[in-house]
Amino acid sequence: MTLLARYLAQQVLVASGFLLLALLVLFAFFDVMQELGSLGRNNYGLGQAVVVVMLSIPGHLYEILPVAALIGTLFALSRLVGNSEYAVMRVSGLSNWRVAGYFAVIGVLLSLLTLVFGEYVAPWSDQTAQRYKLSATRSVVAQQFRSGLWVKDGSAFINVREVMPDNTLRGIEIYGFDAEGRLGWTRAAEEASWRSNQTWSLKQVVETRFGADGIRADRSERQDWQSVLTPDILSVLLVAPEKMSARALWRYVAHLKENNQKATRYELALWTKFLSPLVIPVMMLIAMPFALQAPRAGGTSAKIFLGILVGLGFHLLSRLFGHLGLLNDWSPVVVAILPLVVFLAIALAGIRWVDRR
């Protein structure tokens, strides 16, 4: 990397780092305000709220780094242009397209680090924060319906009344159907604890079988139960799909498809994860046309503000396309990639316009 490339990278990374820190503090403050409403519930006090807020920070970092990179690039480049440093670089033979290439490389490297962070750190911290809060407030993880959580497992349907923060299941009922769709057996258990290899240990089990010769019920203290329902699948109840790891999303999408269930939302989140290394470079390229304005041209502050709005508009458009895709059953690949392609084209067209002036 040349001396100018290192200098540009240093200026952009320092500015982005300060903005990232400021945004994290702002988001942490909002989280503290939100947690104040839960204080006093069982053992949930101020200390527990602080722990939950601190565990939520890695998830925020993964989400707001593209915005921090955009604003950091805007401020860094605008300062270089205002101090005439960028003009000296141009006279020295540095082209706008080469600067764009430097930013693309820097952005990809940042995105890869962010992708690793978002794959291993952020999902774990978000799940841990939710489990810690649920445990302190003595709440259950989820009850999707009044009758509890329903999961399809092959030809069987599983109903779980309560999912506890430690992955313990309470009030389990399993309904098994034959090839003709008739109820063949049911199994009810008071509690289930996870062992390994897709195996749960059921407690206080009552199994009822329906046959031509009548109904037979058997009771047992403990029974092993093998199911596709695993703690990884249950983690979907704790973390939004957008904050899950790509591995967990991949497994859950496969589970839904094996059971002929709709997986569009999770496929969209998975493809967004795959394309995330391109988001930060696009944000940095979008900043260039707005920042590379002559200081005497006037309206620099307004153009910088407009550049910030364009970058934020990318996230709004991505969310809008996501909701429209879910409503209209569009291809998750198209929904995930189209906003990125549109804004990349806008960034390249803007750089070309600035370069021709």
Tab-separated table of C-alpha atoms in Angstrom:
chain	number	residue	atom	x	y	z
A	1	MET	CA	0.000	0.000	0.000
A	2	THR	CA	1.357	3.431	-0.995
A	3	LEU	CA	1.962	6.287	1.398
A	4	LEU	CA	-1.122	8.169	0.176
A	5	ALA	CA	-3.276	5.060	0.531
A	6	ARG	CA	-2.099	4.568	4.121
A	7	TYR	CA	-2.756	8.229	4.890
A	8	LEU	CA	-6.284	8.089	3.437
A	9	ALA	CA	-7.002	4.869	5.324
A	10	GLN	CA	-5.764	6.388	8.577
A	11	GLN	CA	-7.923	9.515	8.184
A	12	VAL	CA	-11.069	7.549	7.323
A	13	LEU	CA	-10.599	4.869	9.987
A	14	VAL	CA	-9.936	7.398	12.761
A	15	ALA	CA	-13.003	9.463	11.835
A	16	SER	CA	-15.158	6.333	11.509
A	17	GLY	CA	-13.870	5.035	14.847
A	18	PHE	CA	-14.845	8.209	16.716
A	19	LEU	CA	-18.285	8.217	15.092
A	20	LEU	CA	-18.769	4.538	15.873
A	21	LEU	CA	-17.928	5.170	19.531
A	22	ALA	CA	-20.360	8.111	19.681
A	23	LEU	CA	-23.160	6.068	18.079
A	24	LEU	CA	-22.551	3.135	20.434
A	25	VAL	CA	-22.826	5.447	23.454
A	26	LEU	CA	-26.042	6.895	22.024
A	27	PHE	CA	-27.558	3.437	21.427
A	28	ALA	CA	-26.479	2.286	24.892
A	29	PHE	CA	-28.256	5.298	26.397
A	30	PHE	CA	-31.446	4.385	24.520
A	31	ASP	CA	-31.117	0.784	25.767
A	32	VAL	CA	-30.764	1.990	29.363
A	33	MET	CA	-33.938	4.071	28.987
A	34	GLN	CA	-35.759	1.036	27.625
A	35	GLU	CA	-34.578	-1.248	30.427
A	36	LEU	CA	-35.753	1.164	33.133
A	37	GLY	CA	-39.295	-0.055	32.522
A	38	SER	CA	-38.331	-3.588	33.569
A	39	LEU	CA	-36.652	-2.625	36.851
A	40	GLY	CA	-38.186	-4.169	39.945
A	41	ARG	CA	-39.469	-7.322	38.263
A	42	ASN	CA	-38.325	-10.150	40.537
A	43	ASN	CA	-34.490	-10.000	40.705
A	44	TYR	CA	-34.071	-7.509	37.847
A	45	GLY	CA	-32.315	-4.439	39.205
A	46	LEU	CA	-30.025	-1.703	37.910
A	47	GLY	CA	-26.967	-3.977	37.944
A	48	GLN	CA	-28.749	-6.595	35.844
A	49	ALA	CA	-29.945	-3.886	33.431
A	50	VAL	CA	-26.366	-2.660	32.950
A	51	VAL	CA	-25.234	-6.215	32.153
A	52	VAL	CA	-27.996	-6.571	29.542
A	53	VAL	CA	-27.083	-3.228	27.952
A	54	MET	CA	-23.373	-4.116	27.800
A	55	LEU	CA	-24.162	-7.473	26.192
A	56	SER	CA	-26.287	-5.682	23.586
A	57	ILE	CA	-23.415	-3.456	22.408
A	58	PRO	CA	-21.807	-6.021	20.028
A	59	GLY	CA	-25.110	-6.350	18.176
A	60	HIS	CA	-25.344	-2.582	17.777
A	61	LEU	CA	-21.737	-2.416	16.546
A	62	TYR	CA	-22.516	-4.903	13.791
A	63	GLU	CA	-25.551	-2.874	12.705
A	64	ILE	CA	-24.212	0.690	12.789
A	65	LEU	CA	-20.671	0.204	11.456
A	66	PRO	CA	-21.774	0.832	7.818
A	67	VAL	CA	-23.364	4.136	8.866
A	68	ALA	CA	-20.238	5.065	10.848
A	69	ALA	CA	-18.071	4.246	7.813
A	70	LEU	CA	-20.249	6.434	5.593
A	71	ILE	CA	-20.202	9.460	7.901
A	72	GLY	CA	-16.527	8.939	8.753
A	73	THR	CA	-15.590	8.920	5.062
A	74	LEU	CA	-17.659	12.058	4.460
A	75	PHE	CA	-15.989	13.985	7.266
A	76	ALA	CA	-12.468	12.747	6.512
A	77	LEU	CA	-12.655	13.524	2.791
A	78	SER	CA	-14.381	16.870	3.382
A	79	ARG	CA	-11.603	17.874	5.778
A	80	LEU	CA	-8.938	16.888	3.229
A	81	VAL	CA	-10.715	18.858	0.519
A	82	GLY	CA	-11.170	21.871	2.815
A	83	ASN	CA	-7.475	21.872	3.739
A	84	SER	CA	-6.486	21.545	0.049
A	85	GLU	CA	-4.700	18.273	0.867
A	86	TYR	CA	-6.836	16.396	-1.608
A	87	ALA	CA	-5.959	18.916	-4.341
A	88	VAL	CA	-2.257	18.251	-3.708
A	89	MET	CA	-2.929	14.503	-3.976
A	90	ARG	CA	-4.691	15.008	-7.307
A	91	VAL	CA	-1.801	17.123	-8.634
A	92	SER	CA	0.561	14.340	-7.548
A	93	GLY	CA	-1.233	11.961	-9.929
A	94	LEU	CA	-3.865	10.413	-7.654
A	95	SER	CA	-7.143	9.917	-9.534
A	96	ASN	CA	-10.627	9.760	-8.068
A	97	TRP	CA	-11.028	6.199	-9.338
A	98	ARG	CA	-7.857	5.118	-7.572
A	99	VAL	CA	-9.184	6.663	-4.343
A	100	ALA	CA	-12.422	4.759	-4.928
A	101	GLY	CA	-10.369	1.577	-5.305
A	102	TYR	CA	-8.561	2.279	-2.026
A	103	PHE	CA	-11.880	2.816	-0.251
A	104	ALA	CA	-13.313	-0.353	-1.780
A	105	VAL	CA	-10.386	-2.390	-0.442
A	106	ILE	CA	-10.586	-0.739	2.989
A	107	GLY	CA	-14.340	-1.296	3.051
A	108	VAL	CA	-14.072	-4.981	2.121
A	109	LEU	CA	-11.468	-5.573	4.848
A	110	LEU	CA	-13.678	-3.817	7.403
A	111	SER	CA	-16.680	-5.820	6.191
A	112	LEU	CA	-14.869	-9.135	6.531
A	113	LEU	CA	-13.891	-8.280	10.104
A	114	THR	CA	-17.469	-7.194	10.773
A	115	LEU	CA	-18.781	-10.412	9.214
A	116	VAL	CA	-16.624	-12.517	11.533
A	117	PHE	CA	-17.730	-10.380	14.473
A	118	GLY	CA	-21.376	-10.682	13.462
A	119	GLU	CA	-21.077	-14.434	12.959
A	120	TYR	CA	-19.477	-15.369	16.273
A	121	VAL	CA	-19.765	-12.506	18.788
A	122	ALA	CA	-22.984	-10.554	18.160
A	123	PRO	CA	-25.422	-13.539	18.027
A	124	TRP	CA	-23.915	-15.025	21.189
A	125	SER	CA	-24.051	-11.714	23.083
A	126	ASP	CA	-27.649	-11.015	22.001
A	127	GLN	CA	-28.785	-14.494	23.051
A	128	THR	CA	-26.908	-14.230	26.339
A	129	ALA	CA	-28.476	-10.833	27.058
A	130	GLN	CA	-31.980	-12.143	26.405
A	131	ARG	CA	-31.436	-15.313	28.446
A	132	TYR	CA	-29.959	-13.318	31.324
A	133	LYS	CA	-32.896	-10.914	31.378
A	134	LEU	CA	-35.471	-13.710	31.118
A	135	SER	CA	-33.757	-15.586	33.932
A	136	ALA	CA	-33.624	-12.493	36.166
A	137	THR	CA	-37.284	-11.643	35.521
A	138	ARG	CA	-38.279	-15.345	35.698
A	139	SER	CA	-39.983	-15.189	32.331
A	140	VAL	CA	-40.375	-17.772	29.590
A	141	VAL	CA	-38.602	-17.423	26.249
A	142	ALA	CA	-41.645	-17.476	24.005
A	143	GLN	CA	-45.230	-18.466	23.624
A	144	GLN	CA	-46.128	-17.866	19.982
A	145	PHE	CA	-49.803	-18.707	20.568
A	146	ARG	CA	-52.016	-19.105	23.595
A	147	SER	CA	-51.492	-22.848	23.249
A	148	GLY	CA	-47.692	-22.431	23.182
A	149	LEU	CA	-45.060	-23.031	20.525
A	150	TRP	CA	-45.794	-25.325	17.572
A	151	VAL	CA	-43.097	-27.071	15.517
A	152	LYS	CA	-43.459	-29.598	12.674
A	153	ASP	CA	-41.119	-32.606	12.790
A	154	GLY	CA	-41.689	-34.868	9.798
A	155	SER	CA	-45.147	-36.420	10.197
A	156	ALA	CA	-45.365	-35.291	13.837
A	157	PHE	CA	-46.437	-31.983	15.361
A	158	ILE	CA	-44.825	-30.739	18.574
A	159	ASN	CA	-46.512	-28.398	21.022
A	160	VAL	CA	-44.420	-26.794	23.788
A	161	ARG	CA	-46.187	-24.692	26.392
A	162	GLU	CA	-43.086	-22.917	27.719
A	163	VAL	CA	-39.460	-22.581	26.623
A	164	MET	CA	-37.229	-21.586	29.526
A	165	PRO	CA	-34.024	-19.480	29.228
A	166	ASP	CA	-31.842	-22.586	29.844
A	167	ASN	CA	-33.533	-24.403	26.902
A	168	THR	CA	-35.669	-26.523	29.236
A	169	LEU	CA	-39.066	-27.312	27.719
A	170	ARG	CA	-42.204	-27.538	29.822
A	171	GLY	CA	-45.569	-28.980	28.883
A	172	ILE	CA	-44.608	-30.992	25.794
A	173	GLU	CA	-47.204	-32.710	23.623
A	174	ILE	CA	-46.279	-34.651	20.473
A	175	TYR	CA	-48.885	-35.756	17.939
A	176	GLY	CA	-47.845	-38.481	15.471
A	177	PHE	CA	-49.771	-39.074	12.244
A	178	ASP	CA	-49.627	-41.998	9.818
A	179	ALA	CA	-49.173	-41.811	6.043
A	180	GLU	CA	-52.905	-41.277	5.542
A	181	GLY	CA	-52.998	-38.325	7.914
A	182	ARG	CA	-54.719	-40.100	10.806
A	183	LEU	CA	-53.641	-39.569	14.395
A	184	GLY	CA	-51.668	-42.661	15.429
A	185	TRP	CA	-50.172	-41.747	18.783
A	186	THR	CA	-49.600	-38.931	21.227
A	187	ARG	CA	-46.880	-38.347	23.778
A	188	ALA	CA	-47.112	-35.908	26.687
A	189	ALA	CA	-44.330	-34.956	29.106
A	190	GLU	CA	-44.066	-32.473	31.929
A	191	GLU	CA	-40.504	-31.396	31.107
A	192	ALA	CA	-37.670	-32.020	28.654
A	193	SER	CA	-33.957	-31.252	29.008
A	194	TRP	CA	-31.424	-31.234	26.159
A	195	ARG	CA	-28.758	-33.947	26.070
A	196	SER	CA	-26.955	-34.132	22.704
A	197	ASN	CA	-27.193	-35.565	19.175
A	198	GLN	CA	-30.770	-34.314	18.674
A	199	THR	CA	-31.863	-36.107	21.842
A	200	TRP	CA	-34.040	-34.773	24.665
A	201	SER	CA	-34.685	-36.395	28.015
A	202	LEU	CA	-38.419	-36.395	28.761
A	203	LYS	CA	-39.732	-36.561	32.332
A	204	GLN	CA	-43.116	-37.897	33.493
A	205	VAL	CA	-44.118	-39.237	30.094
A	206	VAL	CA	-47.560	-40.530	29.068
A	207	GLU	CA	-47.672	-42.181	25.638
A	208	THR	CA	-51.035	-43.028	24.074
A	209	ARG	CA	-51.421	-45.198	20.950
A	210	PHE	CA	-54.564	-45.538	18.858
A	211	GLY	CA	-55.062	-48.854	17.080
A	212	ALA	CA	-57.739	-51.106	15.667
A	213	ASP	CA	-57.823	-53.042	18.926
A	214	GLY	CA	-58.402	-49.925	21.024
A	215	ILE	CA	-56.424	-47.276	22.906
A	216	ARG	CA	-53.363	-48.086	24.996
A	217	ALA	CA	-51.628	-45.698	27.397
A	218	ASP	CA	-48.158	-46.242	28.890
A	219	ARG	CA	-46.471	-44.203	31.614
A	220	SER	CA	-42.755	-43.806	32.320
A	221	GLU	CA	-40.588	-41.620	34.547
A	222	ARG	CA	-38.023	-40.849	31.836
A	223	GLN	CA	-37.790	-41.373	28.102
A	224	ASP	CA	-35.355	-40.341	25.374
A	225	TRP	CA	-36.833	-38.385	22.494
A	226	GLN	CA	-35.061	-37.669	19.213
A	227	SER	CA	-36.267	-34.609	17.320
A	228	VAL	CA	-35.179	-31.967	14.844
A	229	LEU	CA	-36.066	-29.456	17.553
A	230	THR	CA	-32.691	-28.343	18.957
A	231	PRO	CA	-31.393	-25.421	21.054
A	232	ASP	CA	-30.170	-23.819	17.803
A	233	ILE	CA	-33.717	-23.783	16.478
A	234	LEU	CA	-35.015	-22.504	19.803
A	235	SER	CA	-32.484	-19.658	19.631
A	236	VAL	CA	-34.595	-18.266	16.793
A	237	LEU	CA	-37.097	-17.286	19.481
A	238	LEU	CA	-34.479	-15.180	21.290
A	239	VAL	CA	-32.846	-13.280	18.418
A	240	ALA	CA	-34.340	-11.643	15.329
A	241	PRO	CA	-33.335	-13.350	12.052
A	242	GLU	CA	-31.227	-10.323	11.065
A	243	LYS	CA	-29.080	-10.793	14.178
A	244	MET	CA	-28.632	-14.559	13.894
A	245	SER	CA	-25.429	-16.156	12.633
A	246	ALA	CA	-25.311	-17.450	9.066
A	247	ARG	CA	-24.813	-21.002	10.360
A	248	ALA	CA	-27.948	-20.855	12.520
A	249	LEU	CA	-29.931	-19.334	9.660
A	250	TRP	CA	-28.721	-22.025	7.260
A	251	ARG	CA	-29.768	-24.808	9.624
A	252	TYR	CA	-33.131	-23.240	10.374
A	253	VAL	CA	-33.910	-22.657	6.682
A	254	ALA	CA	-33.050	-26.304	5.986
A	255	HIS	CA	-35.332	-27.364	8.858
A	256	LEU	CA	-38.237	-25.315	7.533
A	257	LYS	CA	-37.825	-26.613	3.978
A	258	GLU	CA	-37.596	-30.221	5.133
A	259	ASN	CA	-40.957	-29.740	6.832
A	260	ASN	CA	-42.493	-27.927	3.826
A	261	GLN	CA	-42.774	-24.655	5.735
A	262	LYS	CA	-42.263	-21.132	4.427
A	263	ALA	CA	-38.725	-19.870	4.999
A	264	THR	CA	-38.694	-16.613	2.988
A	265	ARG	CA	-37.916	-14.318	5.920
A	266	TYR	CA	-34.989	-16.426	7.064
A	267	GLU	CA	-33.694	-16.918	3.508
A	268	LEU	CA	-33.726	-13.135	3.075
A	269	ALA	CA	-31.757	-12.691	6.305
A	270	LEU	CA	-29.306	-15.385	5.143
A	271	TRP	CA	-28.681	-13.738	1.764
A	272	THR	CA	-28.299	-10.371	3.478
A	273	LYS	CA	-25.573	-11.959	5.620
A	274	PHE	CA	-23.816	-13.256	2.502
A	275	LEU	CA	-23.919	-9.813	0.853
A	276	SER	CA	-22.964	-7.844	3.974
A	277	PRO	CA	-19.233	-7.641	3.026
A	278	LEU	CA	-20.283	-5.335	0.158
A	279	VAL	CA	-22.332	-2.878	2.245
A	280	ILE	CA	-19.472	-0.910	3.838
A	281	PRO	CA	-17.568	-0.425	0.518
A	282	VAL	CA	-20.771	0.857	-1.115
A	283	MET	CA	-21.349	3.247	1.809
A	284	MET	CA	-17.810	4.593	1.465
A	285	LEU	CA	-18.162	5.025	-2.303
A	286	ILE	CA	-21.470	6.870	-1.861
A	287	ALA	CA	-19.661	9.376	0.364
A	288	MET	CA	-17.157	10.373	-2.314
A	289	PRO	CA	-19.364	12.435	-4.696
A	290	PHE	CA	-20.732	14.472	-1.784
A	291	ALA	CA	-17.382	15.041	-0.089
A	292	LEU	CA	-15.298	15.815	-3.197
A	293	GLN	CA	-16.644	19.324	-3.709
A	294	ALA	CA	-14.502	22.440	-4.006
A	295	PRO	CA	-14.565	24.418	-0.748
A	296	ARG	CA	-15.422	27.620	-2.657
A	297	ALA	CA	-18.413	26.041	-4.404
A	298	GLY	CA	-20.605	26.615	-1.350
A	299	GLY	CA	-23.234	24.400	0.148
A	300	THR	CA	-20.681	21.857	1.392
A	301	SER	CA	-22.477	21.252	4.678
A	302	ALA	CA	-25.759	20.694	2.872
A	303	LYS	CA	-24.121	18.253	0.459
A	304	ILE	CA	-22.564	16.324	3.329
A	305	PHE	CA	-25.945	16.177	5.036
A	306	LEU	CA	-27.519	14.982	1.783
A	307	GLY	CA	-24.866	12.282	1.528
A	308	ILE	CA	-25.744	11.076	5.034
A	309	LEU	CA	-29.414	10.949	4.054
A	310	VAL	CA	-28.585	8.924	0.950
A	311	GLY	CA	-26.644	6.428	3.031
A	312	LEU	CA	-29.429	6.115	5.550
A	313	GLY	CA	-31.831	5.800	2.635
A	314	PHE	CA	-30.002	2.620	1.650
A	315	HIS	CA	-30.973	0.975	4.930
A	316	LEU	CA	-34.551	2.223	4.649
A	317	LEU	CA	-34.812	0.944	1.063
A	318	SER	CA	-33.376	-2.410	2.098
A	319	ARG	CA	-35.964	-2.738	4.854
A	320	LEU	CA	-38.760	-1.609	2.513
A	321	PHE	CA	-37.728	-4.127	-0.132
A	322	GLY	CA	-37.540	-6.794	2.543
A	323	HIS	CA	-41.120	-6.169	3.671
A	324	LEU	CA	-42.393	-5.954	0.091
A	325	GLY	CA	-40.579	-9.168	-0.758
A	326	LEU	CA	-42.192	-10.979	2.151
A	327	LEU	CA	-45.644	-9.667	1.243
A	328	ASN	CA	-45.349	-10.493	-2.468
A	329	ASP	CA	-43.248	-13.644	-2.085
A	330	TRP	CA	-40.387	-12.293	-4.207
A	331	SER	CA	-37.102	-14.149	-4.564
A	332	PRO	CA	-34.939	-13.540	-1.441
A	333	VAL	CA	-31.832	-13.268	-3.648
A	334	VAL	CA	-33.342	-10.440	-5.715
A	335	VAL	CA	-34.714	-8.645	-2.651
A	336	ALA	CA	-31.317	-8.775	-0.900
A	337	ILE	CA	-29.150	-7.770	-3.862
A	338	LEU	CA	-31.288	-5.146	-5.653
A	339	PRO	CA	-30.845	-2.210	-3.175
A	340	LEU	CA	-27.101	-2.899	-3.117
A	341	VAL	CA	-26.863	-2.832	-6.912
A	342	VAL	CA	-28.970	0.343	-7.163
A	343	PHE	CA	-26.865	2.278	-4.672
A	344	LEU	CA	-23.600	0.964	-6.124
A	345	ALA	CA	-24.705	2.303	-9.515
A	346	ILE	CA	-25.573	5.655	-7.905
A	347	ALA	CA	-22.147	5.786	-6.216
A	348	LEU	CA	-20.240	4.973	-9.421
A	349	ALA	CA	-22.297	7.482	-11.425
A	350	GLY	CA	-21.585	10.148	-8.816
A	351	ILE	CA	-17.852	9.458	-8.839
A	352	ARG	CA	-17.862	9.653	-12.656
A	353	TRP	CA	-19.715	12.974	-12.541
A	354	VAL	CA	-17.236	14.437	-10.038
A	355	ASP	CA	-14.281	13.104	-12.060
A	356	ARG	CA	-15.500	14.816	-15.227
A	357	ARG	CA	-15.912	18.236	-13.620
